[in-house]
mmCIF file of C-alpha atoms and ligand atoms in Angstrom:
data_model
loop_
_atom_site.group_PDB
_atom_site.id
_atom_site.type_symbol
_atom_site.label_atom_id
_atom_site.label_comp_id
_atom_site.label_asym_id
_atom_site.label_seq_id
_atom_site.Cartn_x
_atom_site.Cartn_y
_atom_site.Cartn_z
ATOM 1 C CA MET A 1 94.087 79.150 83.685
ATOM 2 C CA GLN A 2 90.596 77.738 84.190
ATOM 3 C CA ILE A 3 88.629 77.440 80.925
ATOM 4 C CA LYS A 4 85.786 79.896 80.639
ATOM 5 C CA HIS A 5 82.793 78.899 78.522
ATOM 6 C CA PHE A 6 79.905 81.091 77.346
ATOM 7 C CA LEU A 7 76.955 78.703 77.311
ATOM 8 C CA GLN A 8 74.290 81.027 78.692
ATOM 9 C CA PHE A 9 74.035 84.717 79.468
ATOM 10 C CA ASN A 10 74.568 84.339 83.210
ATOM 11 C CA ASP A 11 77.926 82.622 82.693
ATOM 12 C CA LEU A 12 79.368 86.158 82.836
ATOM 13 C CA THR A 13 78.919 88.798 85.530
ATOM 14 C CA ARG A 14 77.864 92.419 85.249
ATOM 15 C CA ASP A 15 81.540 93.477 85.670
ATOM 16 C CA GLU A 16 82.580 91.216 82.831
ATOM 17 C CA TYR A 17 79.836 92.629 80.575
ATOM 18 C CA GLU A 18 80.912 96.175 81.406
ATOM 19 C CA HIS A 19 84.442 95.263 80.350
ATOM 20 C CA LEU A 20 83.208 93.520 77.189
ATOM 21 C CA PHE A 21 80.982 96.428 76.118
ATOM 22 C CA GLU A 22 83.823 98.913 76.632
ATOM 23 C CA HIS A 23 86.221 96.695 74.693
ATOM 24 C CA THR A 24 83.606 96.225 71.956
ATOM 25 C CA ARG A 25 83.438 100.003 71.535
ATOM 26 C CA ARG A 26 87.230 100.143 70.992
ATOM 27 C CA ILE A 27 87.257 97.158 68.636
ATOM 28 C CA LYS A 28 84.432 98.634 66.563
ATOM 29 C CA GLU A 29 86.140 102.025 66.339
ATOM 30 C CA GLN A 30 89.430 100.440 65.209
ATOM 31 C CA PHE A 31 87.626 98.272 62.666
ATOM 32 C CA LYS A 32 85.822 101.293 61.185
ATOM 33 C CA ALA A 33 89.183 103.084 60.916
ATOM 34 C CA TYR A 34 90.728 100.068 59.067
ATOM 35 C CA GLN A 35 93.296 99.581 61.863
ATOM 36 C CA THR A 36 94.808 96.110 61.961
ATOM 37 C CA TYR A 37 94.254 94.359 65.299
ATOM 38 C CA HIS A 38 95.482 90.764 65.526
ATOM 39 C CA PRO A 39 95.413 89.657 69.183
ATOM 40 C CA LEU A 40 94.324 86.143 68.113
ATOM 41 C CA HIS A 41 97.099 85.620 65.552
ATOM 42 C CA ASP A 42 97.390 81.904 64.644
ATOM 43 C CA ARG A 43 94.365 80.916 66.776
ATOM 44 C CA THR A 44 91.721 78.637 65.289
ATOM 45 C CA LEU A 45 87.983 78.780 65.841
ATOM 46 C CA VAL A 46 85.884 75.718 65.003
ATOM 47 C CA MET A 47 82.221 76.462 64.288
ATOM 48 C CA ILE A 48 79.765 73.573 64.485
ATOM 49 C CA PHE A 49 76.309 74.121 63.008
ATOM 50 C CA GLU A 50 73.432 71.713 63.483
ATOM 51 C CA LYS A 51 70.951 74.392 62.327
ATOM 52 C CA ALA A 52 70.994 76.989 59.548
ATOM 53 C CA SER A 53 72.623 80.411 59.978
ATOM 54 C CA THR A 54 73.569 83.553 58.101
ATOM 55 C CA ARG A 55 74.549 86.108 60.773
ATOM 56 C CA THR A 56 76.133 83.779 63.305
ATOM 57 C CA ARG A 57 78.362 82.047 60.800
ATOM 58 C CA LEU A 58 79.387 85.245 59.063
ATOM 59 C CA SER A 59 80.057 87.234 62.209
ATOM 60 C CA PHE A 60 82.142 84.507 63.853
ATOM 61 C CA GLU A 61 84.078 83.646 60.695
ATOM 62 C CA ALA A 62 84.744 87.238 59.662
ATOM 63 C CA GLY A 63 85.421 88.204 63.293
ATOM 64 C CA MET A 64 88.072 85.519 63.820
ATOM 65 C CA GLN A 65 89.825 86.461 60.570
ATOM 66 C CA GLN A 66 89.787 90.130 61.523
ATOM 67 C CA LEU A 67 91.443 89.239 64.854
ATOM 68 C CA GLY A 68 94.274 87.465 62.991
ATOM 69 C CA GLY A 69 93.046 83.887 63.402
ATOM 70 C CA SER A 70 91.159 81.463 61.199
ATOM 71 C CA ALA A 71 87.803 79.722 61.360
ATOM 72 C CA ILE A 72 86.705 76.242 60.285
ATOM 73 C CA TYR A 73 83.064 75.436 59.537
ATOM 74 C CA LEU A 74 81.623 72.001 60.349
ATOM 75 C CA ASN A 75 78.056 70.869 59.977
ATOM 76 C CA THR A 76 76.236 67.730 60.954
ATOM 77 C CA ARG A 77 75.635 66.667 57.355
ATOM 78 C CA ASP A 78 79.271 66.446 56.256
ATOM 79 C CA SER A 79 80.968 65.386 59.496
ATOM 80 C CA GLN A 80 80.864 62.311 61.706
ATOM 81 C CA LEU A 81 78.680 64.316 64.108
ATOM 82 C CA GLY A 82 75.672 63.386 61.998
ATOM 83 C CA ARG A 83 76.621 59.710 61.986
ATOM 84 C CA GLY A 84 76.404 58.976 65.663
ATOM 85 C CA GLU A 85 79.871 59.883 67.007
ATOM 86 C CA SER A 86 79.221 60.919 70.584
ATOM 87 C CA VAL A 87 79.310 64.559 71.603
ATOM 88 C CA GLU A 88 81.902 63.663 74.251
ATOM 89 C CA ASP A 89 84.273 62.035 71.725
ATOM 90 C CA ALA A 90 83.792 64.894 69.263
ATOM 91 C CA ALA A 91 84.617 67.415 71.983
ATOM 92 C CA GLN A 92 87.829 65.586 72.919
ATOM 93 C CA VAL A 93 89.033 65.554 69.314
ATOM 94 C CA ILE A 94 87.874 68.976 68.142
ATOM 95 C CA SER A 95 89.241 70.747 71.197
ATOM 96 C CA ARG A 96 92.711 69.216 70.660
ATOM 97 C CA MET A 97 92.900 70.795 67.215
ATOM 98 C CA SER A 98 91.528 74.241 67.921
ATOM 99 C CA ASP A 99 91.679 77.117 70.391
ATOM 100 C CA ILE A 100 87.996 77.950 70.730
ATOM 101 C CA VAL A 101 84.705 76.371 69.593
ATOM 102 C CA MET A 102 81.304 77.832 68.736
ATOM 103 C CA ILE A 103 78.283 75.530 68.539
ATOM 104 C CA ARG A 104 74.736 76.005 67.238
ATOM 105 C CA THR A 105 72.648 73.002 68.205
ATOM 106 C CA PHE A 106 69.335 71.734 69.604
ATOM 107 C CA GLU A 107 69.098 71.008 73.348
ATOM 108 C CA GLN A 108 71.255 73.022 75.756
ATOM 109 C CA GLU A 109 72.322 69.715 77.276
ATOM 110 C CA ILE A 110 74.290 68.916 74.088
ATOM 111 C CA ILE A 111 76.493 72.002 74.350
ATOM 112 C CA GLU A 112 76.962 71.416 78.073
ATOM 113 C CA ARG A 113 78.186 67.875 77.437
ATOM 114 C CA PHE A 114 80.515 69.187 74.746
ATOM 115 C CA ALA A 115 81.905 71.865 77.083
ATOM 116 C CA ALA A 116 82.433 69.339 79.885
ATOM 117 C CA ASN A 117 84.748 67.393 77.548
ATOM 118 C CA SER A 118 86.457 70.323 75.858
ATOM 119 C CA ARG A 119 89.993 71.569 76.498
ATOM 120 C CA VAL A 120 89.114 74.994 75.067
ATOM 121 C CA PRO A 121 86.369 77.612 75.591
ATOM 122 C CA VAL A 122 82.975 76.831 74.070
ATOM 123 C CA ILE A 123 80.521 79.525 72.929
ATOM 124 C CA ASN A 124 76.780 79.019 72.487
ATOM 125 C CA GLY A 125 75.799 80.170 68.987
ATOM 126 C CA LEU A 126 72.113 79.290 69.715
ATOM 127 C CA THR A 127 70.385 76.351 71.325
ATOM 128 C CA ASN A 128 66.683 75.594 71.759
ATOM 129 C CA GLU A 129 66.923 77.320 75.148
ATOM 130 C CA TYR A 130 69.308 80.264 74.692
ATOM 131 C CA HIS A 131 70.986 82.688 72.284
ATOM 132 C CA PRO A 132 73.429 84.635 74.483
ATOM 133 C CA CYS A 133 75.590 86.168 71.707
ATOM 134 C CA GLN A 134 72.460 87.741 70.236
ATOM 135 C CA ILE A 135 71.417 89.416 73.463
ATOM 136 C CA MET A 136 74.947 90.636 74.089
ATOM 137 C CA ALA A 137 74.787 92.367 70.684
ATOM 138 C CA ASP A 138 71.287 93.695 71.358
ATOM 139 C CA ILE A 139 72.244 95.208 74.703
ATOM 140 C CA TYR A 140 75.374 96.719 73.191
ATOM 141 C CA THR A 141 73.123 98.233 70.497
ATOM 142 C CA TYR A 142 70.838 99.672 73.176
ATOM 143 C CA ILE A 143 73.826 101.157 75.048
ATOM 144 C CA GLU A 144 75.166 102.756 71.852
ATOM 145 C CA ARG A 145 71.859 104.564 71.323
ATOM 146 C CA HIS A 146 70.595 105.322 74.816
ATOM 147 C CA GLY A 147 73.287 104.454 77.398
ATOM 148 C CA ASP A 148 72.990 102.075 80.359
ATOM 149 C CA ILE A 149 70.116 99.556 80.204
ATOM 150 C CA LYS A 150 69.919 99.263 84.017
ATOM 151 C CA GLY A 151 66.402 100.074 85.270
ATOM 152 C CA LYS A 152 64.940 100.208 81.730
ATOM 153 C CA THR A 153 61.943 98.211 80.465
ATOM 154 C CA VAL A 154 62.132 95.792 77.549
ATOM 155 C CA ALA A 155 58.834 94.536 76.081
ATOM 156 C CA TRP A 156 59.029 91.012 74.668
ATOM 157 C CA ILE A 157 56.069 90.230 72.393
ATOM 158 C CA GLY A 158 55.509 86.673 71.078
ATOM 159 C CA ASP A 159 57.046 83.291 71.724
ATOM 160 C CA SER A 160 58.899 82.547 74.976
ATOM 161 C CA ASN A 161 61.736 81.031 72.952
ATOM 162 C CA ASN A 162 65.546 80.937 73.203
ATOM 163 C CA VAL A 163 65.873 84.680 72.534
ATOM 164 C CA CYS A 164 63.177 85.542 75.105
ATOM 165 C CA ASN A 165 64.797 83.292 77.744
ATOM 166 C CA THR A 166 68.100 85.033 77.192
ATOM 167 C CA TRP A 167 66.548 88.509 77.583
ATOM 168 C CA LEU A 168 65.114 87.291 80.894
ATOM 169 C CA GLN A 169 68.498 86.074 82.109
ATOM 170 C CA ALA A 170 70.143 89.284 80.969
ATOM 171 C CA ALA A 171 67.590 91.284 82.982
ATOM 172 C CA GLU A 172 68.763 89.490 86.120
ATOM 173 C CA VAL A 173 72.446 89.994 85.378
ATOM 174 C CA LEU A 174 72.212 93.641 84.255
ATOM 175 C CA ASP A 175 69.251 94.687 86.423
ATOM 176 C CA PHE A 176 66.525 95.781 84.008
ATOM 177 C CA ASN A 177 62.883 94.671 83.573
ATOM 178 C CA VAL A 178 61.146 92.625 80.902
ATOM 179 C CA HIS A 179 57.424 92.845 80.166
ATOM 180 C CA VAL A 180 56.536 89.587 78.442
ATOM 181 C CA SER A 181 53.370 88.865 76.489
ATOM 182 C CA THR A 182 52.884 85.441 74.930
ATOM 183 C CA PRO A 183 49.715 83.722 73.695
ATOM 184 C CA PRO A 184 48.156 81.286 76.188
ATOM 185 C CA GLY A 185 50.073 78.027 76.203
ATOM 186 C CA TYR A 186 53.390 79.674 75.248
ATOM 187 C CA GLU A 187 54.226 81.297 78.607
ATOM 188 C CA VAL A 188 57.721 81.614 80.082
ATOM 189 C CA GLU A 189 59.019 78.524 81.863
ATOM 190 C CA PRO A 190 61.346 80.017 84.512
ATOM 191 C CA GLU A 191 63.299 76.811 85.051
ATOM 192 C CA ARG A 192 63.904 76.259 81.337
ATOM 193 C CA ALA A 193 64.931 79.926 81.072
ATOM 194 C CA GLY A 194 67.493 79.336 83.840
ATOM 195 C CA LEU A 195 66.116 82.133 86.016
ATOM 196 C CA TYR A 196 66.833 82.674 89.700
ATOM 197 C CA GLY A 197 63.393 84.152 90.354
ATOM 198 C CA THR A 198 60.599 86.244 88.872
ATOM 199 C CA ASP A 199 61.746 89.680 90.122
ATOM 200 C CA HIS A 200 62.899 90.995 86.760
ATOM 201 C CA TYR A 201 59.934 90.173 84.573
ATOM 202 C CA GLU A 202 56.177 90.574 84.476
ATOM 203 C CA GLU A 203 53.736 88.660 82.259
ATOM 204 C CA PHE A 204 50.905 90.415 80.395
ATOM 205 C CA THR A 205 47.986 88.713 78.651
ATOM 206 C CA ASP A 206 47.528 91.796 76.440
ATOM 207 C CA PRO A 207 50.576 92.538 74.243
ATOM 208 C CA MET A 208 49.547 96.215 74.036
ATOM 209 C CA GLU A 209 49.869 96.508 77.822
ATOM 210 C CA ALA A 210 53.286 94.860 77.719
ATOM 211 C CA ALA A 211 54.480 97.493 75.243
ATOM 212 C CA ARG A 212 53.051 100.455 77.156
ATOM 213 C CA GLY A 213 55.859 102.733 78.383
ATOM 214 C CA ALA A 214 58.647 100.373 77.219
ATOM 215 C CA ASP A 215 62.128 101.643 76.329
ATOM 216 C CA LEU A 216 62.617 98.830 73.849
ATOM 217 C CA VAL A 217 60.123 96.606 72.041
ATOM 218 C CA THR A 218 61.363 93.315 70.640
ATOM 219 C CA THR A 219 60.057 90.115 69.115
ATOM 220 C CA ASP A 220 61.166 87.089 67.112
ATOM 221 C CA VAL A 221 59.759 84.533 64.690
ATOM 222 C CA TRP A 222 56.667 82.634 65.827
ATOM 223 C CA THR A 223 58.265 79.310 64.872
ATOM 224 C CA SER A 224 61.888 78.715 65.794
ATOM 225 C CA MET A 225 64.221 76.271 64.064
ATOM 226 C CA GLY A 226 63.433 72.725 65.102
ATOM 227 C CA PHE A 227 59.716 73.459 65.678
ATOM 228 C CA GLU A 228 58.635 73.673 62.019
ATOM 229 C CA ALA A 229 55.939 70.990 62.463
ATOM 230 C CA GLU A 230 54.006 73.474 64.653
ATOM 231 C CA ASN A 231 54.143 76.291 62.084
ATOM 232 C CA GLU A 232 50.483 76.373 60.982
ATOM 233 C CA GLU A 233 49.141 76.075 64.517
ATOM 234 C CA ARG A 234 51.495 78.802 65.703
ATOM 235 C CA LYS A 235 50.417 81.163 62.918
ATOM 236 C CA ARG A 236 46.868 80.932 64.261
ATOM 237 C CA ASP A 237 47.845 81.159 67.946
ATOM 238 C CA PHE A 238 50.133 84.179 67.471
ATOM 239 C CA GLU A 239 48.088 86.317 65.078
ATOM 240 C CA ASP A 240 47.301 88.955 67.750
ATOM 241 C CA TRP A 241 50.958 89.169 68.794
ATOM 242 C CA GLN A 242 52.275 91.202 65.867
ATOM 243 C CA VAL A 243 54.362 94.283 66.692
ATOM 244 C CA ASP A 244 52.718 97.022 64.630
ATOM 245 C CA ALA A 245 52.697 100.824 64.594
ATOM 246 C CA ASP A 246 49.794 101.031 67.094
ATOM 247 C CA MET A 247 51.791 98.972 69.553
ATOM 248 C CA MET A 248 54.937 101.055 69.052
ATOM 249 C CA ARG A 249 52.907 104.200 69.760
ATOM 250 C CA LEU A 250 52.207 102.897 73.294
ATOM 251 C CA ALA A 251 55.925 102.518 74.027
ATOM 252 C CA LYS A 252 58.093 105.537 74.934
ATOM 253 C CA PRO A 253 58.405 108.005 72.038
ATOM 254 C CA ASP A 254 62.120 107.210 71.704
ATOM 255 C CA ALA A 255 61.659 103.434 72.153
ATOM 256 C CA LEU A 256 63.769 101.232 69.921
ATOM 257 C CA PHE A 257 62.516 98.221 67.970
ATOM 258 C CA MET A 258 64.743 95.124 67.833
ATOM 259 C CA HIS A 259 64.530 91.757 66.079
ATOM 260 C CA CYS A 260 67.363 89.226 65.993
ATOM 261 C CA LEU A 261 66.503 88.341 62.353
ATOM 262 C CA PRO A 262 65.599 86.613 60.140
ATOM 263 C CA ALA A 263 62.177 88.311 60.249
ATOM 264 C CA HIS A 264 58.811 87.600 58.675
ATOM 265 C CA ARG A 265 57.145 90.898 57.771
ATOM 266 C CA GLY A 266 53.385 90.639 58.218
ATOM 267 C CA GLU A 267 53.730 87.912 60.872
ATOM 268 C CA GLU A 268 55.554 88.832 64.105
ATOM 269 C CA VAL A 269 56.306 92.379 62.888
ATOM 270 C CA ALA A 270 54.638 94.839 60.509
ATOM 271 C CA ALA A 271 56.857 96.120 57.677
ATOM 272 C CA GLU A 272 56.274 99.725 58.788
ATOM 273 C CA VAL A 273 57.870 98.926 62.161
ATOM 274 C CA ILE A 274 60.881 96.875 61.105
ATOM 275 C CA ASP A 275 61.568 99.270 58.213
ATOM 276 C CA GLY A 276 60.623 102.351 60.247
ATOM 277 C CA PRO A 277 62.666 104.985 62.115
ATOM 278 C CA GLN A 278 62.637 103.234 65.516
ATOM 279 C CA SER A 279 64.066 99.997 64.144
ATOM 280 C CA VAL A 280 67.750 99.253 64.835
ATOM 281 C CA VAL A 281 67.817 95.752 63.366
ATOM 282 C CA TRP A 282 70.784 96.341 61.041
ATOM 283 C CA ASP A 283 72.894 97.718 63.906
ATOM 284 C CA GLU A 284 71.953 94.674 65.958
ATOM 285 C CA ALA A 285 73.146 92.378 63.186
ATOM 286 C CA GLU A 286 76.397 94.307 62.678
ATOM 287 C CA ASN A 287 77.103 94.412 66.388
ATOM 288 C CA ARG A 288 77.144 90.612 66.490
ATOM 289 C CA LEU A 289 80.535 90.937 64.791
ATOM 290 C CA HIS A 290 81.977 93.440 67.248
ATOM 291 C CA VAL A 291 80.710 91.922 70.520
ATOM 292 C CA GLN A 292 81.762 88.405 69.521
ATOM 293 C CA LYS A 293 85.267 89.618 68.674
ATOM 294 C CA ALA A 294 85.477 91.108 72.179
ATOM 295 C CA LEU A 295 84.070 87.876 73.625
ATOM 296 C CA MET A 296 86.516 85.550 71.834
ATOM 297 C CA GLU A 297 89.432 87.747 72.850
ATOM 298 C CA TYR A 298 88.220 87.787 76.454
ATOM 299 C CA LEU A 299 87.703 84.015 76.669
ATOM 300 C CA LEU A 300 91.174 83.377 75.248
ATOM 301 C CA LEU A 301 93.280 86.191 76.674
ATOM 302 C CA GLY A 302 91.346 87.633 79.622
ATOM 303 C CA LYS A 303 90.742 91.336 80.186
ATOM 304 C CA ILE A 304 92.430 93.716 77.740
ATOM 305 C CA ASN A 305 92.854 97.339 78.783
HETATM 306 N N1 CP K 1 70.148 86.171 64.558
HETATM 307 C C1 CP K 1 70.827 85.084 64.171
HETATM 308 O O1 CP K 1 71.404 84.347 64.969
HETATM 309 O O2 CP K 1 70.825 84.897 62.822
HETATM 310 P P1 CP K 1 71.315 83.597 62.018
HETATM 311 O O3 CP K 1 70.318 82.511 62.295
HETATM 312 O O4 CP K 1 71.329 84.034 60.583
HETATM 313 O O5 CP K 1 72.682 83.211 62.508
HETATM 314 N N1 NVA K 2 64.287 81.882 67.765
HETATM 315 C C1 NVA K 2 64.929 81.747 66.475
HETATM 316 C C2 NVA K 2 66.162 82.593 66.407
HETATM 317 C C3 NVA K 2 66.909 82.541 65.115
HETATM 318 C C4 NVA K 2 68.149 83.348 65.110
HETATM 319 C C5 NVA K 2 65.254 80.285 66.232
HETATM 320 O O1 NVA K 2 65.716 79.609 67.163
HETATM 321 O O2 NVA K 2 65.037 79.810 65.119
#
């Protein structure tokens, strides 16, 4: 069987996502009913973190255990990865001792080099460019609340970062639209976002206009991990790009608010929005667990009916 990796959102097709979302629904239902489900009995997940994490580590580690397997955590500080062993050599060794690998790292190129030398599936747990597991959970969360996302409008307010790029790719795969508003100088770079074209997104200089009529409004931190040196400058550049109650009022009345977390109340989002009735941020976080369980099972065993 050819190895299937999940390095960016468009590594999977719309059909595959439909299968994964349906399987996620079953896995979540069984989990809530305390039914044992161990399709990955005796399988081992290795998780490599070059950046901090709460949700990604927890959801992958708990998820693998719940599927009957086990998970091993490695970070750059305590392994040879931080001491100059090449990504290629690490991939050869790690993939001989495990069944599946999840990596959180800096440049996308690093995870691609790892995958090219891996005997087992590799999952992107966040790179500077993409965060596909997050958007899979976010879209599943949207579907749970409001059904199919096809044809809907997502407003992205803020930095054109890894999470934004992944929303843009997802729009191409699942056929919805993204209204993006970034401060000048932080615009989308279509090539870096891995887009085929510009058909599925529109850029707005005014964040209020981007939010107008949206089915979902979403944002993320102004400074992503790895860019901390720019923090003060970004705080100034982004101050008019906060999602607040006035902005939410311009979206559809039943619009959802999403944030991948961690959040900074009073910066990219007002407390009244993230803690308000339209916010689904805790469901988003929980759904990381369920969608990633479906994903790991799919990458290792194929479609389950
Ligand atoms: N949203 C997300 O990936 O969170 P962590 O950085 O805590 O993993
Ligand atoms: N854009 C953020 C997401 C964190 C989950 C970052 O890369 O730091």
